[in-house]
PDB file of N, CA and C in Angstrom:
ATOM      1  N   TRP I   1      88.568  91.610  93.653  1.00 79.00           N
ATOM      2  CA  TRP I   1      88.308  91.861  95.156  1.00 79.00           C
ATOM      3  C   TRP I   1      89.522  92.625  95.811  1.00 79.00           C
ATOM      4  N   SER I   2      90.872  91.949  95.740  1.00 86.00           N
ATOM      5  CA  SER I   2      91.965  92.563  96.120  1.00 86.00           C
ATOM      6  C   SER I   2      93.159  91.876  95.486  1.00 86.00           C
ATOM      7  N   LEU I   3      94.194  92.422  95.819  1.00 90.00           N
ATOM      8  CA  LEU I   3      95.540  92.008  94.942  1.00 90.00           C
ATOM      9  C   LEU I   3      96.838  92.174  96.014  1.00 90.00           C
ATOM     10  N   LEU I   4      97.509  91.226  96.056  1.00 94.00           N
ATOM     11  CA  LEU I   4      98.730  91.270  96.740  1.00 94.00           C
ATOM     12  C   LEU I   4      99.748  91.316  95.715  1.00 94.00           C
ATOM     13  N   VAL I   5     100.684  92.583  96.089  1.00 95.00           N
ATOM     14  CA  VAL I   5     102.005  92.759  95.167  1.00 95.00           C
ATOM     15  C   VAL I   5     103.180  92.715  95.688  1.00 95.00           C
ATOM     16  N   ASP I   6     104.083  91.700  95.407  1.00 96.00           N
ATOM     17  CA  ASP I   6     105.524  91.520  96.088  1.00 96.00           C
ATOM     18  C   ASP I   6     106.275  92.685  95.452  1.00 96.00           C
ATOM     19  N   VAL I   7     106.574  93.622  96.258  1.00 97.00           N
ATOM     20  CA  VAL I   7     107.510  94.793  95.916  1.00 97.00           C
ATOM     21  C   VAL I   7     109.027  94.381  96.214  1.00 97.00           C
ATOM     22  N   SER I   8     109.394  93.260  96.787  1.00 96.00           N
ATOM     23  CA  SER I   8     110.611  93.062  96.910  1.00 96.00           C
ATOM     24  C   SER I   8     111.595  93.208  95.711  1.00 96.00           C
ATOM     25  N   PRO I   9     111.138  92.708  94.567  1.00 97.00           N
ATOM     26  CA  PRO I   9     112.103  92.771  93.412  1.00 97.00           C
ATOM     27  C   PRO I   9     112.401  94.394  93.299  1.00 97.00           C
ATOM     28  N   LEU I  10     111.653  95.157  93.606  1.00 96.00           N
ATOM     29  CA  LEU I  10     112.058  96.821  93.586  1.00 96.00           C
ATOM     30  C   LEU I  10     112.950  97.191  94.587  1.00 96.00           C
ATOM     31  N   GLY I  11     113.614  96.165  95.570  1.00 96.00           N
ATOM     32  CA  GLY I  11     114.383  96.701  96.617  1.00 96.00           C
ATOM     33  C   GLY I  11     113.745  97.408  97.672  1.00 96.00           C
ATOM     34  N   ILE I  12     112.525  97.406  97.861  1.00 97.00           N
ATOM     35  CA  ILE I  12     111.769  98.088  99.125  1.00 97.00           C
ATOM     36  C   ILE I  12     110.928  96.937  99.758  1.00 97.00           C
ATOM     37  N   ASP I  13     110.395  97.406 100.850  1.00 96.00           N
ATOM     38  CA  ASP I  13     109.424  96.578 101.693  1.00 96.00           C
ATOM     39  C   ASP I  13     107.971  97.054 101.508  1.00 96.00           C
ATOM     40  N   GLY I  14     107.189  96.347 102.096  1.00 96.00           N
ATOM     41  CA  GLY I  14     105.824  96.609 102.087  1.00 96.00           C
ATOM     42  C   GLY I  14     105.387  97.753 102.762  1.00 96.00           C
ATOM     43  N   PRO I  15     106.036  98.417 103.878  1.00 96.00           N
ATOM     44  CA  PRO I  15     105.677  99.573 104.469  1.00 96.00           C
ATOM     45  C   PRO I  15     106.264 100.799 103.713  1.00 96.00           C
ATOM     46  N   THR I  16     107.373 100.728 103.115  1.00 97.00           N
ATOM     47  CA  THR I  16     107.862 101.510 102.266  1.00 97.00           C
ATOM     48  C   THR I  16     107.167 101.800 100.962  1.00 97.00           C
ATOM     49  N   ALA I  17     106.609 100.725 100.654  1.00 97.00           N
ATOM     50  CA  ALA I  17     105.980 100.832  99.100  1.00 97.00           C
ATOM     51  C   ALA I  17     104.710 101.547  99.501  1.00 97.00           C
ATOM     52  N   SER I  18     103.948 101.207 100.747  1.00 97.00           N
ATOM     53  CA  SER I  18     102.560 101.664 101.043  1.00 97.00           C
ATOM     54  C   SER I  18     102.796 103.161 101.119  1.00 97.00           C
ATOM     55  N   SER I  19     103.696 103.699 101.759  1.00 97.00           N
ATOM     56  CA  SER I  19     103.970 105.003 101.944  1.00 97.00           C
ATOM     57  C   SER I  19     104.126 105.743 100.579  1.00 97.00           C
ATOM     58  N   LEU I  20     105.028 105.091  99.790  1.00 97.00           N
ATOM     59  CA  LEU I  20     105.372 105.853  98.472  1.00 97.00           C
ATOM     60  C   LEU I  20     104.066 105.817  97.737  1.00 97.00           C
ATOM     61  N   LEU I  21     103.194 104.728  97.530  1.00 96.00           N
ATOM     62  CA  LEU I  21     102.040 104.647  96.737  1.00 96.00           C
ATOM     63  C   LEU I  21     101.155 105.884  97.351  1.00 96.00           C
ATOM     64  N   LEU I  22     101.049 106.072  98.325  1.00 96.00           N
ATOM     65  CA  LEU I  22     100.075 107.004  98.979  1.00 96.00           C
ATOM     66  C   LEU I  22     100.486 108.515  98.860  1.00 96.00           C
ATOM     67  N   GLU I  23     101.724 108.628  98.956  1.00 96.00           N
ATOM     68  CA  GLU I  23     102.298 109.906  98.615  1.00 96.00           C
ATOM     69  C   GLU I  23     102.435 110.413  97.408  1.00 96.00           C
ATOM     70  N   ARG I  24     102.926 109.493  96.436  1.00 96.00           N
ATOM     71  CA  ARG I  24     103.251 109.740  95.010  1.00 96.00           C
ATOM     72  C   ARG I  24     102.142 109.330  94.175  1.00 96.00           C
ATOM     73  N   GLY I  25     101.433 108.377  94.626  1.00 93.00           N
ATOM     74  CA  GLY I  25     100.645 107.779  93.485  1.00 93.00           C
ATOM     75  C   GLY I  25      98.920 108.003  93.902  1.00 93.00           C
ATOM     76  N   ARG I  26      98.700 108.313  95.140  1.00 92.00           N
ATOM     77  CA  ARG I  26      97.453 108.557  95.467  1.00 92.00           C
ATOM     78  C   ARG I  26      96.693 107.213  95.650  1.00 92.00           C
ATOM     79  N   ILE I  27      97.295 106.093  96.134  1.00 92.00           N
ATOM     80  CA  ILE I  27      96.903 104.799  96.037  1.00 92.00           C
ATOM     81  C   ILE I  27      97.123 104.305  97.579  1.00 92.00           C
ATOM     82  N   ALA I  28      96.038 103.775  98.214  1.00 92.00           N
ATOM     83  CA  ALA I  28      95.947 103.264  99.330  1.00 92.00           C
ATOM     84  C   ALA I  28      96.237 101.866  99.471  1.00 92.00           C
ATOM     85  N   ALA I  29      97.502 101.364 100.013  1.00 95.00           N
ATOM     86  CA  ALA I  29      97.803  99.948  99.883  1.00 95.00           C
ATOM     87  C   ALA I  29      98.292  99.646 101.317  1.00 95.00           C
ATOM     88  N   THR I  30      97.929  98.442 101.816  1.00 94.00           N
ATOM     89  CA  THR I  30      98.183  98.013 103.006  1.00 94.00           C
ATOM     90  C   THR I  30      99.460  97.108 103.065  1.00 94.00           C
ATOM     91  N   ALA I  31     100.479  97.539 103.880  1.00 96.00           N
ATOM     92  CA  ALA I  31     101.668  96.748 104.213  1.00 96.00           C
ATOM     93  C   ALA I  31     101.075  95.499 104.816  1.00 96.00           C
ATOM     94  N   MET I  32     101.629  94.354 104.504  1.00 95.00           N
ATOM     95  CA  MET I  32     101.245  93.043 104.817  1.00 95.00           C
ATOM     96  C   MET I  32     102.226  92.409 106.104  1.00 95.00           C
ATOM     97  N   VAL I  33     102.709  93.381 106.656  1.00 91.00           N
ATOM     98  CA  VAL I  33     103.554  93.233 107.732  1.00 91.00           C
ATOM     99  C   VAL I  33     102.898  92.422 108.922  1.00 91.00           C
ATOM    100  N   ASN I  34     103.310  91.147 109.326  1.00 84.00           N
ATOM    101  CA  ASN I  34     102.659  90.364 110.321  1.00 84.00           C
ATOM    102  C   ASN I  34     101.261  89.918 110.008  1.00 84.00           C
ATOM    103  N   TRP I  35     101.118  89.768 108.705  1.00 84.00           N
ATOM    104  CA  TRP I  35      99.883  89.033 108.272  1.00 84.00           C
ATOM    105  C   TRP I  35     100.151  87.715 107.704  1.00 84.00           C
ATOM    106  N   GLY I  36     101.313  87.137 107.818  1.00 81.00           N
ATOM    107  CA  GLY I  36     101.662  85.791 107.430  1.00 81.00           C
ATOM    108  C   GLY I  36     102.880  85.352 107.676  1.00 81.00           C
ATOM    109  N   GLY I  37     103.582  84.526 106.843  1.00 84.00           N
ATOM    110  CA  GLY I  37     104.763  83.964 107.092  1.00 84.00           C
ATOM    111  C   GLY I  37     106.057  84.914 107.045  1.00 84.00           C
ATOM    112  N   ALA I  38     107.180  84.431 106.730  1.00 82.00           N
ATOM    113  CA  ALA I  38     108.347  85.065 106.924  1.00 82.00           C
ATOM    114  C   ALA I  38     108.460  86.064 105.807  1.00 82.00           C
ATOM    115  N   HIS I  39     107.868  86.083 104.639  1.00 88.00           N
ATOM    116  CA  HIS I  39     107.739  86.867 103.562  1.00 88.00           C
ATOM    117  C   HIS I  39     106.840  87.807 103.611  1.00 88.00           C
ATOM    118  N   CYS I  40     105.875  87.976 104.460  1.00 93.00           N
ATOM    119  CA  CYS I  40     104.873  88.966 104.373  1.00 93.00           C
ATOM    120  C   CYS I  40     105.222  90.411 104.318  1.00 93.00           C
ATOM    121  N   ALA I  41     106.196  90.844 104.963  1.00 94.00           N
ATOM    122  CA  ALA I  41     106.693  92.129 104.797  1.00 94.00           C
ATOM    123  C   ALA I  41     107.082  92.579 103.354  1.00 94.00           C
ATOM    124  N   ASN I  42     107.084  91.747 102.409  1.00 95.00           N
ATOM    125  CA  ASN I  42     107.465  91.971 101.101  1.00 95.00           C
ATOM    126  C   ASN I  42     106.273  92.367 100.245  1.00 95.00           C
ATOM    127  N   TYR I  43     105.098  92.279 100.802  1.00 96.00           N
ATOM    128  CA  TYR I  43     103.729  92.637 100.109  1.00 96.00           C
ATOM    129  C   TYR I  43     102.845  93.843 100.374  1.00 96.00           C
ATOM    130  N   VAL I  44     102.182  94.309  99.495  1.00 96.00           N
ATOM    131  CA  VAL I  44     101.316  95.185  99.835  1.00 96.00           C
ATOM    132  C   VAL I  44      99.880  94.667  99.269  1.00 96.00           C
ATOM    133  N   ARG I  45      98.794  95.166  99.943  1.00 94.00           N
ATOM    134  CA  ARG I  45      97.628  94.712  99.471  1.00 94.00           C
ATOM    135  C   ARG I  45      96.740  95.956  98.817  1.00 94.00           C
ATOM    136  N   LEU I  46      96.276  95.517  97.908  1.00 91.00           N
ATOM    137  CA  LEU I  46      95.176  96.685  97.227  1.00 91.00           C
ATOM    138  C   LEU I  46      93.905  96.009  97.256  1.00 91.00           C
ATOM    139  N   VAL I  47      92.985  96.816  97.646  1.00 89.00           N
ATOM    140  CA  VAL I  47      91.443  96.445  97.631  1.00 89.00           C
ATOM    141  C   VAL I  47      90.675  97.382  96.759  1.00 89.00           C
ATOM    142  N   TYR I  48      90.078  96.833  95.469  1.00 81.00           N
ATOM    143  CA  TYR I  48      89.539  97.507  94.646  1.00 81.00           C
ATOM    144  C   TYR I  48      88.259  97.062  94.368  1.00 81.00           C
ATOM    145  N   SER I  49      87.604  96.321  95.471  1.00 75.00           N
ATOM    146  CA  SER I  49      86.180  95.870  95.238  1.00 75.00           C
ATOM    147  C   SER I  49      84.992  96.859  94.944  1.00 75.00           C
ATOM    148  N   ASN I  50      85.206  97.958  95.798  1.00 77.00           N
ATOM    149  CA  ASN I  50      84.276  99.012  95.562  1.00 77.00           C
ATOM    150  C   ASN I  50      84.628 100.285  94.893  1.00 77.00           C
ATOM    151  N   GLU I  51      85.726 100.290  94.145  1.00 77.00           N
ATOM    152  CA  GLU I  51      86.398 101.403  93.382  1.00 77.00           C
ATOM    153  C   GLU I  51      85.585 101.543  92.101  1.00 77.00           C
ATOM    154  N   PRO I  52      85.149 102.753  91.804  1.00 75.00           N
ATOM    155  CA  PRO I  52      84.633 102.963  90.347  1.00 75.00           C
ATOM    156  C   PRO I  52      85.717 102.820  89.328  1.00 75.00           C
ATOM    157  N   LEU I  53      85.407 102.367  88.128  1.00 82.00           N
ATOM    158  CA  LEU I  53      86.356 102.099  87.261  1.00 82.00           C
ATOM    159  C   LEU I  53      87.149 103.385  86.741  1.00 82.00           C
ATOM    160  N   ASP I  54      86.519 104.472  86.861  1.00 83.00           N
ATOM    161  CA  ASP I  54      87.131 105.735  86.358  1.00 83.00           C
ATOM    162  C   ASP I  54      88.425 105.971  87.359  1.00 83.00           C
ATOM    163  N   ARG I  55      88.438 105.421  88.713  1.00 78.00           N
ATOM    164  CA  ARG I  55      89.490 105.687  89.569  1.00 78.00           C
ATOM    165  C   ARG I  55      90.646 104.370  89.114  1.00 78.00           C
ATOM    166  N   LEU I  56      90.079 103.617  88.546  1.00 84.00           N
ATOM    167  CA  LEU I  56      91.207 102.380  88.455  1.00 84.00           C
ATOM    168  C   LEU I  56      91.733 102.377  87.020  1.00 84.00           C
ATOM    169  N   HIS I  57      91.428 103.223  86.068  1.00 84.00           N
ATOM    170  CA  HIS I  57      91.818 103.289  84.736  1.00 84.00           C
ATOM    171  C   HIS I  57      93.241 103.561  84.661  1.00 84.00           C
ATOM    172  N   ASP I  58      93.976 104.347  85.580  1.00 90.00           N
ATOM    173  CA  ASP I  58      95.422 104.744  85.503  1.00 90.00           C
ATOM    174  C   ASP I  58      96.154 104.129  86.449  1.00 90.00           C
ATOM    175  N   ILE I  59      95.623 103.228  87.197  1.00 89.00           N
ATOM    176  CA  ILE I  59      96.526 102.793  88.485  1.00 89.00           C
ATOM    177  C   ILE I  59      97.763 102.214  88.112  1.00 89.00           C
ATOM    178  N   GLY I  60      97.825 101.601  87.109  1.00 90.00           N
ATOM    179  CA  GLY I  60      99.143 100.950  86.550  1.00 90.00           C
ATOM    180  C   GLY I  60     100.064 101.986  86.466  1.00 90.00           C
ATOM    181  N   GLU I  61      99.791 103.114  85.745  1.00 93.00           N
ATOM    182  CA  GLU I  61     100.730 104.274  85.634  1.00 93.00           C
ATOM    183  C   GLU I  61     101.082 104.978  86.817  1.00 93.00           C
ATOM    184  N   ARG I  62      99.966 105.118  87.698  1.00 92.00           N
ATOM    185  CA  ARG I  62     100.389 105.826  89.231  1.00 92.00           C
ATOM    186  C   ARG I  62     101.252 104.820  89.855  1.00 92.00           C
ATOM    187  N   PHE I  63     101.005 103.454  89.830  1.00 91.00           N
ATOM    188  CA  PHE I  63     101.801 102.552  90.406  1.00 91.00           C
ATOM    189  C   PHE I  63     103.167 102.800  90.117  1.00 91.00           C
ATOM    190  N   ARG I  64     103.649 102.633  88.731  1.00 94.00           N
ATOM    191  CA  ARG I  64     104.894 102.981  88.188  1.00 94.00           C
ATOM    192  C   ARG I  64     105.492 104.197  88.649  1.00 94.00           C
ATOM    193  N   ARG I  65     104.793 105.356  88.485  1.00 94.00           N
ATOM    194  CA  ARG I  65     105.418 106.634  88.996  1.00 94.00           C
ATOM    195  C   ARG I  65     105.718 106.511  90.467  1.00 94.00           C
ATOM    196  N   ALA I  66     104.999 105.904  91.159  1.00 96.00           N
ATOM    197  CA  ALA I  66     105.168 106.126  92.756  1.00 96.00           C
ATOM    198  C   ALA I  66     106.399 105.339  93.121  1.00 96.00           C
ATOM    199  N   LEU I  67     106.705 104.012  92.588  1.00 95.00           N
ATOM    200  CA  LEU I  67     107.695 103.097  92.951  1.00 95.00           C
ATOM    201  C   LEU I  67     108.847 103.028  91.995  1.00 95.00           C
ATOM    202  N   LEU I  68     108.826 103.510  90.805  1.00 89.00           N
ATOM    203  CA  LEU I  68     110.007 103.337  89.951  1.00 89.00           C
ATOM    204  C   LEU I  68     110.729 104.772  89.736  1.00 89.00           C
TER     205      LEU I  68
END
């Protein structure tokens, strides 16, 4: 359905990761700022429940290219 990813080990926050994922990886991810406790800004949320498999097959590689 959805996945939360902690991007803080990469030295970035959720809003930064969200922008990079969209610009570089063509991945829409929601920054979780103000959606929880003190660490929510470290996360992005990916919703994949309605995505066809062919759009998801290379998401790992696109994620790495966008953020690393």
